[in-house]
Amino acid sequence: MSLRARILALGVGSAAAMLLLLAVPVTLTVQRNVQQDEEQWAASVAQGVADLVSTGRGDRDDLVAVVERIDARDGGRVTVDAGDGAPVGSARPDCSVDSDARFGPLADAGTPPGRRDDDARSSDGDSYGPPNARVGRVYGAEVASVDGGRLVRVVAEQRGRDVAVCSFVPSSVVGRETLEQVGVLGLAGLVTLAAVAGLAVVVGRRLAGHLTAAAATAERLADGDLEARAPQDGPREVRSVSAALNRLAGRIDELLVAERETVADLSHRLRTPVTAVRLDVEALPESPQKRELEDHLDHLERTLTAVIQAARRPQREGAVPRTDVVAVVQDRFAYWAPLLEDQRRDAVLELPDGAAGREVRLADADLAAALDALLENAVAHTAEGVPVAVTVSSVGTGTVVEVRDQGPGVPPTALRRGTSDRGSSGLGLDIARSCAEASGGRLELDRDGPWSLVRLVLGAP
């Protein structure tokens, strides 16, 4: 899982956990408030009808009209039971003065805010008996749990007898209103989750961006780009990582410079004893052994010169060297062509179509040195007139350069550094092998019919 995904999961998960923890108490609180509001509203309706009953004004038809108007709006919630077996409104067995239901006092049974107690009014707007016009008494509201909900009862005294006025609060109504209010809160919770997710995405993107930049710098350093530096921005911890990475890059650069200077210095210091040896050799009488020693000294001096030049080259021609392999092969083949022609050799250069501009991960001088070493071996270890060929081909993302000759071939043991069975130092193949491996490739020895070949498999930049 990526860092961005982890930050997003952490933020959204934490917010979701908090909302879930709050969901239960909030839902219970909302349900309790809705229950109280509905019971208070039911108490106010029952109180209004009870006031009508207690005044003694109007007949049964008037009472029936008021109850029917209330039931038409609220769905049959009001019941008036005078104990004569003919209740008005919806018949509820629990609505009576002598009901077996366990009624308890209803606290704060007034009219809820925003709702008017106008259900006990006549169609012409006149009140059915204000409190100071009552003939009988009206007792406080009581509430009891019954099947399907809660029943609010108000007992009114009419002409010496008690009349029970009940208003029913269905559980379904409480549940529906609770669900509506909790739904609004749930929507607010979803908006909160979306905001947290957006914030987590922004934070994760910024943090991951800084870390990605530092990782990209590390990749460039691993590829040899010692000029790469990480931007020092973002959180303090990320800035510390970038600063340490930059210090490491600087230190690597210093060590490489010191190493190149040391190699160059040692090579220069070797010139003095080599010069002394040359003077001693020149003092010897002419003989085949003297000429062989002079050839060895010439080769040694060329090797020292190449080492010094390689050490002096700034970061080996770039941190991630690259060269056009076709251009270098054509240049070195043209350099050796006069000697090959002078020795009456059939020299062939084979380049595939579209190979121009193909790059390999080597410096120009390194690839040139490898080709020179292989062509020199082909010339030195075969008789005059033996054909020599150089071919370039593509294999996947890499490039293959082959130097062929129809000589006796090169034994596999020759790949060991400094090994030779032909009187040379054995460094030629080792130089070619080192160049191939430096590009991410390899050197191979093979045989193709009469042709003995040395194959350089070179990697792409």
Short mmCIF file of C-alpha atoms in Angstrom, two decimals:
data_model
loop_
_atom_site.label_atom_id
_atom_site.label_comp_id
_atom_site.label_asym_id
_atom_site.label_seq_id
_atom_site.Cartn_x
_atom_site.Cartn_y
_atom_site.Cartn_z
CA MET A 1 0.00 0.00 0.00
CA SER A 2 1.36 3.40 -0.97
CA LEU A 3 1.99 6.20 1.50
CA ARG A 4 -0.89 8.22 0.04
CA ALA A 5 -3.27 5.30 0.47
CA ARG A 6 -2.10 4.78 4.05
CA ILE A 7 -2.66 8.44 4.96
CA LEU A 8 -6.08 8.40 3.29
CA ALA A 9 -7.07 5.19 5.09
CA LEU A 10 -5.83 6.56 8.42
CA GLY A 11 -7.71 9.85 8.09
CA VAL A 12 -10.98 8.41 6.80
CA GLY A 13 -10.81 5.45 9.18
CA SER A 14 -10.27 7.68 12.22
CA ALA A 15 -13.10 10.02 11.22
CA ALA A 16 -15.43 7.09 10.49
CA ALA A 17 -14.62 5.51 13.87
CA MET A 18 -15.40 8.76 15.68
CA LEU A 19 -18.68 9.16 13.79
CA LEU A 20 -19.67 5.57 14.58
CA LEU A 21 -18.88 6.09 18.25
CA LEU A 22 -21.09 9.18 18.26
CA ALA A 23 -23.86 7.57 16.21
CA VAL A 24 -25.38 5.52 19.06
CA PRO A 25 -25.63 8.26 21.72
CA VAL A 26 -26.75 10.83 19.15
CA THR A 27 -29.47 8.50 17.83
CA LEU A 28 -30.69 7.75 21.36
CA THR A 29 -30.76 11.46 22.20
CA VAL A 30 -32.66 12.33 19.03
CA GLN A 31 -35.14 9.51 19.68
CA ARG A 32 -35.71 10.70 23.23
CA ASN A 33 -36.25 14.28 22.10
CA VAL A 34 -38.68 13.20 19.37
CA GLN A 35 -40.52 11.01 21.88
CA GLN A 36 -40.82 13.91 24.33
CA ASP A 37 -41.98 16.32 21.63
CA GLU A 38 -44.65 13.89 20.41
CA GLU A 39 -45.83 13.19 23.94
CA GLN A 40 -46.01 16.89 24.74
CA TRP A 41 -47.94 17.52 21.55
CA ALA A 42 -50.29 14.64 22.39
CA ALA A 43 -50.70 16.06 25.91
CA SER A 44 -51.59 19.49 24.53
CA VAL A 45 -54.21 17.94 22.20
CA ALA A 46 -55.68 15.86 25.03
CA GLN A 47 -55.62 18.91 27.30
CA GLY A 48 -57.58 20.95 24.77
CA VAL A 49 -60.25 18.27 24.40
CA ALA A 50 -60.38 17.84 28.17
CA ASP A 51 -60.98 21.59 28.57
CA LEU A 52 -63.93 21.27 26.20
CA VAL A 53 -65.28 18.36 28.20
CA SER A 54 -64.83 20.11 31.54
CA THR A 55 -66.72 23.27 30.52
CA GLY A 56 -69.89 21.35 29.95
CA ARG A 57 -70.66 23.50 26.92
CA GLY A 58 -71.80 21.88 23.76
CA ASP A 59 -73.31 18.46 23.31
CA ARG A 60 -71.88 15.15 22.22
CA ASP A 61 -72.12 16.09 18.55
CA ASP A 62 -69.86 19.07 19.14
CA LEU A 63 -67.33 16.83 20.89
CA VAL A 64 -67.49 14.28 18.09
CA ALA A 65 -66.88 17.02 15.50
CA VAL A 66 -63.80 18.27 17.34
CA VAL A 67 -62.37 14.75 17.78
CA GLU A 68 -63.05 13.85 14.14
CA ARG A 69 -61.28 16.99 12.98
CA ILE A 70 -58.25 16.09 15.09
CA ASP A 71 -58.29 12.44 13.97
CA ALA A 72 -58.60 13.45 10.32
CA ARG A 73 -55.32 15.32 10.66
CA ASP A 74 -53.40 13.00 13.01
CA GLY A 75 -54.77 9.63 11.89
CA GLY A 76 -57.16 8.58 14.67
CA ARG A 77 -55.12 9.30 17.77
CA VAL A 78 -57.76 10.82 20.14
CA THR A 79 -60.15 8.84 22.30
CA VAL A 80 -62.73 10.22 24.78
CA ASP A 81 -64.15 7.64 27.23
CA ALA A 82 -66.85 8.75 29.67
CA GLY A 83 -67.28 5.26 31.06
CA ASP A 84 -70.68 4.81 29.42
CA GLY A 85 -69.47 2.25 26.88
CA ALA A 86 -69.64 4.66 23.93
CA PRO A 87 -66.22 6.25 23.52
CA VAL A 88 -65.73 9.12 21.08
CA GLY A 89 -62.95 8.80 18.48
CA SER A 90 -60.78 5.73 18.06
CA ALA A 91 -61.68 3.03 20.50
CA ARG A 92 -58.71 2.14 22.67
CA PRO A 93 -59.16 -0.41 25.46
CA ASP A 94 -56.45 1.24 27.54
CA CYS A 95 -58.16 4.66 27.51
CA SER A 96 -60.36 4.71 30.58
CA VAL A 97 -60.30 6.08 34.04
CA ASP A 98 -59.86 2.58 35.44
CA SER A 99 -57.35 1.36 32.84
CA ASP A 100 -54.91 -1.35 33.81
CA ALA A 101 -52.11 0.49 32.01
CA ARG A 102 -49.46 1.87 34.33
CA PHE A 103 -49.73 5.60 33.85
CA GLY A 104 -47.14 7.93 35.23
CA PRO A 105 -46.85 11.72 35.35
CA LEU A 106 -45.78 13.46 32.15
CA ALA A 107 -43.25 16.16 32.88
CA ASP A 108 -43.63 19.52 31.08
CA ALA A 109 -46.84 18.60 29.29
CA GLY A 110 -47.35 22.03 27.77
CA THR A 111 -47.55 22.81 24.08
CA PRO A 112 -44.21 22.22 22.33
CA PRO A 113 -42.55 25.26 20.75
CA GLY A 114 -43.88 26.13 17.32
CA ARG A 115 -47.19 24.22 17.71
CA ARG A 116 -50.43 25.94 18.73
CA ASP A 117 -53.12 24.31 20.82
CA ASP A 118 -55.92 25.15 18.42
CA ASP A 119 -57.48 21.69 18.14
CA ALA A 120 -59.95 22.42 20.94
CA ARG A 121 -61.33 25.44 19.13
CA SER A 122 -64.56 25.61 17.19
CA SER A 123 -64.79 26.35 13.50
CA ASP A 124 -65.66 29.98 14.20
CA GLY A 125 -62.52 30.45 16.30
CA ASP A 126 -64.27 30.63 19.74
CA SER A 127 -62.69 28.63 22.53
CA TYR A 128 -64.61 25.82 24.16
CA GLY A 129 -64.31 27.12 27.63
CA PRO A 130 -61.18 28.84 28.83
CA PRO A 131 -59.84 27.60 32.16
CA ASN A 132 -61.76 30.17 34.23
CA ALA A 133 -65.03 28.99 32.61
CA ARG A 134 -64.61 25.32 33.50
CA VAL A 135 -67.41 23.60 35.33
CA GLY A 136 -65.31 20.54 36.32
CA ARG A 137 -61.65 19.96 37.02
CA VAL A 138 -58.94 18.86 34.57
CA TYR A 139 -56.12 16.80 36.01
CA GLY A 140 -52.51 16.73 34.83
CA ALA A 141 -51.41 14.61 31.88
CA GLU A 142 -50.21 11.07 32.41
CA VAL A 143 -48.40 8.71 30.06
CA ALA A 144 -48.15 4.95 29.80
CA SER A 145 -46.48 2.48 27.44
CA VAL A 146 -49.02 0.45 25.50
CA ASP A 147 -48.91 -1.85 22.48
CA GLY A 148 -47.62 0.07 19.49
CA GLY A 149 -46.54 3.23 21.28
CA ARG A 150 -47.28 5.59 24.18
CA LEU A 151 -50.68 6.72 25.45
CA VAL A 152 -51.12 10.20 26.99
CA ARG A 153 -54.20 10.53 29.24
CA VAL A 154 -55.85 13.60 30.71
CA VAL A 155 -58.76 13.06 33.13
CA ALA A 156 -61.49 15.74 33.12
CA GLU A 157 -64.42 16.04 35.53
CA GLN A 158 -67.82 16.50 33.87
CA ARG A 159 -71.04 16.79 35.90
CA GLY A 160 -69.60 14.82 38.77
CA ARG A 161 -68.01 12.03 36.77
CA ASP A 162 -64.50 11.49 35.41
CA VAL A 163 -63.93 11.40 31.66
CA ALA A 164 -60.67 10.04 30.20
CA VAL A 165 -59.29 11.93 27.20
CA CYS A 166 -56.41 10.04 25.54
CA SER A 167 -54.02 10.87 22.70
CA PHE A 168 -51.98 8.05 21.23
CA VAL A 169 -48.33 8.43 20.08
CA PRO A 170 -47.46 5.56 17.67
CA SER A 171 -43.94 4.16 17.83
CA SER A 172 -43.87 4.22 14.01
CA VAL A 173 -44.28 8.00 14.02
CA VAL A 174 -41.47 8.40 16.55
CA GLY A 175 -39.27 6.07 14.54
CA ARG A 176 -39.96 7.87 11.27
CA GLU A 177 -39.22 11.32 12.67
CA THR A 178 -36.13 9.98 14.43
CA LEU A 179 -34.92 8.47 11.17
CA GLU A 180 -35.46 11.75 9.33
CA GLN A 181 -33.47 13.76 11.86
CA VAL A 182 -30.72 11.14 12.11
CA GLY A 183 -30.63 11.06 8.30
CA VAL A 184 -29.82 14.77 8.24
CA LEU A 185 -27.07 14.19 10.79
CA GLY A 186 -25.83 11.22 8.75
CA LEU A 187 -25.61 13.41 5.67
CA ALA A 188 -23.57 15.88 7.68
CA GLY A 189 -21.34 12.99 8.74
CA LEU A 190 -20.82 11.96 5.11
CA VAL A 191 -19.88 15.54 4.25
CA THR A 192 -17.40 15.44 7.13
CA LEU A 193 -15.91 12.17 5.85
CA ALA A 194 -15.58 13.66 2.37
CA ALA A 195 -13.82 16.72 3.80
CA VAL A 196 -11.46 14.52 5.83
CA ALA A 197 -10.75 12.39 2.74
CA GLY A 198 -9.98 15.49 0.68
CA LEU A 199 -7.66 16.83 3.36
CA ALA A 200 -5.93 13.43 3.64
CA VAL A 201 -5.42 13.32 -0.13
CA VAL A 202 -3.87 16.80 -0.11
CA VAL A 203 -1.58 16.00 2.82
CA GLY A 204 -0.63 12.60 1.37
CA ARG A 205 0.09 14.10 -2.04
CA ARG A 206 2.35 16.80 -0.60
CA LEU A 207 4.22 14.41 1.70
CA ALA A 208 4.55 11.71 -0.96
CA GLY A 209 5.68 14.35 -3.46
CA HIS A 210 8.57 15.40 -1.22
CA LEU A 211 9.57 11.78 -0.60
CA THR A 212 9.27 10.98 -4.30
CA ALA A 213 11.61 13.86 -5.11
CA ALA A 214 14.15 12.54 -2.60
CA ALA A 215 13.80 9.01 -4.02
CA ALA A 216 14.27 10.34 -7.56
CA THR A 217 17.47 12.04 -6.43
CA ALA A 218 18.69 8.78 -4.91
CA GLU A 219 17.93 6.99 -8.20
CA ARG A 220 19.92 9.58 -10.15
CA LEU A 221 22.83 9.15 -7.75
CA ALA A 222 22.60 5.37 -8.15
CA ASP A 223 22.79 5.86 -11.92
CA GLY A 224 25.95 7.91 -11.46
CA ASP A 225 24.58 11.46 -11.72
CA LEU A 226 26.65 13.00 -8.95
CA GLU A 227 25.28 16.46 -9.69
CA ALA A 228 21.81 15.40 -8.49
CA ARG A 229 20.57 17.10 -5.34
CA ALA A 230 17.30 16.66 -3.44
CA PRO A 231 15.09 19.73 -2.85
CA GLN A 232 15.08 20.65 0.83
CA ASP A 233 11.42 21.48 1.37
CA GLY A 234 8.41 19.87 3.01
CA PRO A 235 8.12 18.67 6.63
CA ARG A 236 11.13 18.86 8.89
CA GLU A 237 11.76 15.11 8.80
CA VAL A 238 11.73 15.06 5.00
CA ARG A 239 14.06 18.06 4.88
CA SER A 240 16.45 16.15 7.16
CA VAL A 241 16.44 13.18 4.78
CA SER A 242 17.07 15.45 1.79
CA ALA A 243 19.92 17.24 3.57
CA ALA A 244 21.56 13.92 4.53
CA LEU A 245 21.18 12.66 0.97
CA ASN A 246 22.78 15.81 -0.40
CA ARG A 247 25.68 15.51 2.04
CA LEU A 248 26.16 11.89 0.96
CA ALA A 249 26.20 12.94 -2.72
CA GLY A 250 28.80 15.60 -1.97
CA ARG A 251 30.93 13.14 -0.06
CA ILE A 252 30.78 10.60 -2.88
CA ASP A 253 31.87 13.28 -5.32
CA GLU A 254 34.80 14.22 -3.09
CA LEU A 255 35.87 10.58 -2.74
CA LEU A 256 35.75 10.00 -6.49
CA VAL A 257 37.80 13.13 -7.15
CA ALA A 258 40.34 12.02 -4.57
CA GLU A 259 40.42 8.53 -6.12
CA ARG A 260 41.00 9.89 -9.61
CA GLU A 261 43.76 12.17 -8.35
CA THR A 262 45.40 9.27 -6.53
CA VAL A 263 45.31 7.03 -9.61
CA ALA A 264 46.70 9.79 -11.80
CA ASP A 265 49.44 10.57 -9.28
CA LEU A 266 50.47 6.93 -9.01
CA SER A 267 50.54 6.65 -12.80
CA HIS A 268 52.77 9.70 -13.05
CA ARG A 269 55.09 8.33 -10.40
CA LEU A 270 55.40 5.10 -12.38
CA ARG A 271 56.76 7.01 -15.36
CA THR A 272 60.11 7.56 -13.61
CA PRO A 273 61.03 3.88 -13.12
CA VAL A 274 59.63 3.08 -16.59
CA THR A 275 61.91 5.73 -18.08
CA ALA A 276 64.87 4.27 -16.17
CA VAL A 277 64.08 0.81 -17.52
CA ARG A 278 63.85 2.20 -21.06
CA LEU A 279 67.31 3.77 -20.71
CA ASP A 280 68.68 0.46 -19.50
CA VAL A 281 67.06 -1.36 -22.42
CA GLU A 282 68.39 1.14 -24.95
CA ALA A 283 71.88 0.52 -23.58
CA LEU A 284 71.64 -3.16 -24.46
CA PRO A 285 73.15 -4.46 -27.71
CA GLU A 286 70.77 -5.00 -30.59
CA SER A 287 68.99 -8.34 -30.40
CA PRO A 288 65.49 -9.82 -30.76
CA GLN A 289 65.14 -9.74 -26.96
CA LYS A 290 65.89 -6.00 -26.92
CA ARG A 291 63.23 -5.30 -29.54
CA GLU A 292 60.72 -7.39 -27.58
CA LEU A 293 61.50 -5.46 -24.39
CA GLU A 294 61.07 -2.17 -26.23
CA ASP A 295 57.69 -3.34 -27.51
CA HIS A 296 56.64 -4.23 -23.95
CA LEU A 297 57.80 -0.83 -22.71
CA ASP A 298 55.85 0.91 -25.47
CA HIS A 299 52.73 -0.99 -24.47
CA LEU A 300 53.31 -0.16 -20.80
CA GLU A 301 53.70 3.54 -21.56
CA ARG A 302 50.52 3.54 -23.64
CA THR A 303 48.68 1.84 -20.79
CA LEU A 304 49.95 4.43 -18.28
CA THR A 305 48.88 7.24 -20.61
CA ALA A 306 45.41 5.75 -20.95
CA VAL A 307 45.11 5.38 -17.17
CA ILE A 308 46.11 9.01 -16.62
CA GLN A 309 43.69 10.25 -19.27
CA ALA A 310 40.86 8.18 -17.81
CA ALA A 311 41.58 9.48 -14.32
CA ARG A 312 41.71 13.08 -15.52
CA ARG A 313 38.41 12.82 -17.38
CA PRO A 314 35.80 14.62 -15.25
CA GLN A 315 33.42 11.96 -13.92
CA ARG A 316 34.17 9.77 -16.90
CA GLU A 317 32.43 12.06 -19.39
CA GLY A 318 29.25 12.38 -17.41
CA ALA A 319 27.61 10.59 -14.56
CA VAL A 320 25.53 8.48 -16.91
CA PRO A 321 27.83 8.16 -19.96
CA ARG A 322 26.33 7.46 -23.32
CA THR A 323 27.69 7.27 -26.81
CA ASP A 324 26.55 6.60 -30.34
CA VAL A 325 27.91 3.11 -30.87
CA VAL A 326 27.71 3.27 -34.68
CA ALA A 327 29.66 6.53 -34.85
CA VAL A 328 32.44 5.16 -32.61
CA VAL A 329 32.64 1.86 -34.53
CA GLN A 330 32.85 3.70 -37.85
CA ASP A 331 35.57 6.00 -36.51
CA ARG A 332 37.72 3.18 -35.11
CA PHE A 333 37.26 1.01 -38.20
CA ALA A 334 38.36 3.92 -40.38
CA TYR A 335 41.41 4.31 -38.11
CA TRP A 336 42.44 0.67 -38.53
CA ALA A 337 41.45 0.36 -42.21
CA PRO A 338 44.82 1.53 -43.64
CA LEU A 339 46.74 -1.11 -41.64
CA LEU A 340 44.26 -3.82 -42.60
CA GLU A 341 44.56 -2.81 -46.24
CA ASP A 342 48.37 -2.72 -46.01
CA GLN A 343 48.32 -6.30 -44.71
CA ARG A 344 46.07 -7.34 -47.60
CA ARG A 345 43.20 -8.31 -45.31
CA ASP A 346 39.56 -8.38 -46.36
CA ALA A 347 38.08 -5.86 -43.92
CA VAL A 348 34.28 -5.77 -43.62
CA LEU A 349 32.11 -3.42 -41.56
CA GLU A 350 28.47 -4.51 -41.21
CA LEU A 351 25.90 -2.06 -39.82
CA PRO A 352 22.18 -2.86 -39.71
CA ASP A 353 19.65 -0.48 -41.20
CA GLY A 354 18.42 2.11 -38.73
CA ALA A 355 21.26 1.53 -36.29
CA ALA A 356 22.55 5.10 -36.57
CA GLY A 357 22.13 7.06 -33.40
CA ARG A 358 21.74 3.97 -31.20
CA GLU A 359 23.25 4.75 -27.81
CA VAL A 360 24.99 2.54 -25.27
CA ARG A 361 25.97 3.24 -21.70
CA LEU A 362 29.66 3.95 -22.25
CA ALA A 363 31.89 6.94 -22.76
CA ASP A 364 33.27 7.46 -26.26
CA ALA A 365 36.84 6.90 -25.12
CA ASP A 366 35.99 3.68 -23.28
CA LEU A 367 34.22 2.12 -26.25
CA ALA A 368 37.02 3.28 -28.55
CA ALA A 369 39.61 1.71 -26.22
CA ALA A 370 37.70 -1.60 -26.20
CA LEU A 371 37.46 -1.68 -30.01
CA ASP A 372 41.13 -0.75 -30.39
CA ALA A 373 42.10 -3.58 -28.04
CA LEU A 374 40.05 -6.15 -29.95
CA LEU A 375 41.21 -5.00 -33.38
CA GLU A 376 44.81 -4.92 -32.16
CA ASN A 377 44.46 -8.52 -30.96
CA ALA A 378 42.95 -9.55 -34.30
CA VAL A 379 45.86 -7.99 -36.17
CA ALA A 380 48.62 -9.11 -33.79
CA HIS A 381 47.56 -12.72 -33.42
CA THR A 382 46.64 -13.63 -36.98
CA ALA A 383 48.76 -13.85 -40.09
CA GLU A 384 48.68 -11.17 -42.75
CA GLY A 385 45.91 -11.69 -45.27
CA VAL A 386 43.48 -13.19 -42.71
CA PRO A 387 40.03 -11.50 -43.04
CA VAL A 388 38.74 -9.28 -40.24
CA ALA A 389 35.13 -8.12 -39.81
CA VAL A 390 33.27 -5.84 -37.41
CA THR A 391 29.49 -6.13 -37.09
CA VAL A 392 26.92 -4.15 -35.12
CA SER A 393 23.46 -5.56 -34.31
CA SER A 394 20.63 -4.91 -31.91
CA VAL A 395 19.34 -7.32 -29.28
CA GLY A 396 16.36 -6.01 -27.32
CA THR A 397 17.31 -2.72 -25.73
CA GLY A 398 21.03 -3.52 -25.99
CA THR A 399 23.55 -3.46 -28.79
CA VAL A 400 26.01 -6.16 -29.83
CA VAL A 401 29.42 -5.37 -31.38
CA GLU A 402 31.39 -8.32 -32.76
CA VAL A 403 35.02 -8.36 -33.90
CA ARG A 404 35.66 -11.41 -36.11
CA ASP A 405 38.74 -12.96 -37.64
CA GLN A 406 39.58 -16.31 -39.23
CA GLY A 407 42.46 -16.98 -36.89
CA PRO A 408 42.89 -19.81 -34.38
CA GLY A 409 40.55 -18.18 -31.88
CA VAL A 410 40.86 -17.05 -28.27
CA PRO A 411 40.86 -19.64 -25.45
CA PRO A 412 38.36 -19.00 -22.61
CA THR A 413 41.24 -18.76 -20.11
CA ALA A 414 42.33 -15.55 -21.84
CA LEU A 415 39.47 -13.69 -20.11
CA ARG A 416 41.40 -13.88 -16.85
CA ARG A 417 43.13 -10.56 -16.24
CA GLY A 418 46.77 -10.51 -17.35
CA THR A 419 46.63 -13.98 -18.93
CA SER A 420 48.12 -14.51 -22.38
CA ASP A 421 49.62 -17.39 -24.29
CA ARG A 422 50.85 -15.22 -27.19
CA GLY A 423 53.53 -13.10 -25.60
CA SER A 424 51.36 -10.06 -24.77
CA SER A 425 50.28 -8.60 -21.45
CA GLY A 426 46.77 -9.97 -21.79
CA LEU A 427 45.20 -6.63 -20.92
CA GLY A 428 43.37 -6.16 -24.24
CA LEU A 429 40.53 -8.59 -23.56
CA ASP A 430 40.34 -7.42 -19.96
CA ILE A 431 39.87 -3.81 -21.11
CA ALA A 432 37.08 -4.89 -23.47
CA ARG A 433 35.44 -7.01 -20.78
CA SER A 434 35.56 -4.16 -18.24
CA CYS A 435 33.96 -1.77 -20.73
CA ALA A 436 31.16 -4.23 -21.53
CA GLU A 437 30.43 -4.86 -17.85
CA ALA A 438 30.52 -1.13 -17.08
CA SER A 439 27.67 -0.66 -19.58
CA GLY A 440 25.64 -3.36 -17.88
CA GLY A 441 26.57 -6.00 -20.49
CA ARG A 442 29.18 -8.70 -20.91
CA LEU A 443 31.96 -10.03 -23.17
CA GLU A 444 31.56 -13.39 -24.89
CA LEU A 445 33.93 -15.64 -26.88
CA ASP A 446 32.36 -17.69 -29.64
CA ARG A 447 33.04 -19.58 -32.84
CA ASP A 448 31.00 -19.35 -36.06
CA GLY A 449 32.35 -21.76 -38.65
CA PRO A 450 35.77 -20.45 -39.74
CA TRP A 451 35.27 -17.25 -37.81
CA SER A 452 36.59 -16.67 -34.31
CA LEU A 453 34.72 -13.83 -32.69
CA VAL A 454 34.73 -11.68 -29.59
CA ARG A 455 31.26 -10.33 -28.81
CA LEU A 456 30.60 -7.15 -26.79
CA VAL A 457 27.05 -7.05 -25.44
CA LEU A 458 26.51 -3.42 -24.44
CA GLY A 459 23.68 -2.08 -22.31
CA ALA A 460 21.44 0.89 -23.10
CA PRO A 461 21.66 4.11 -21.02
#
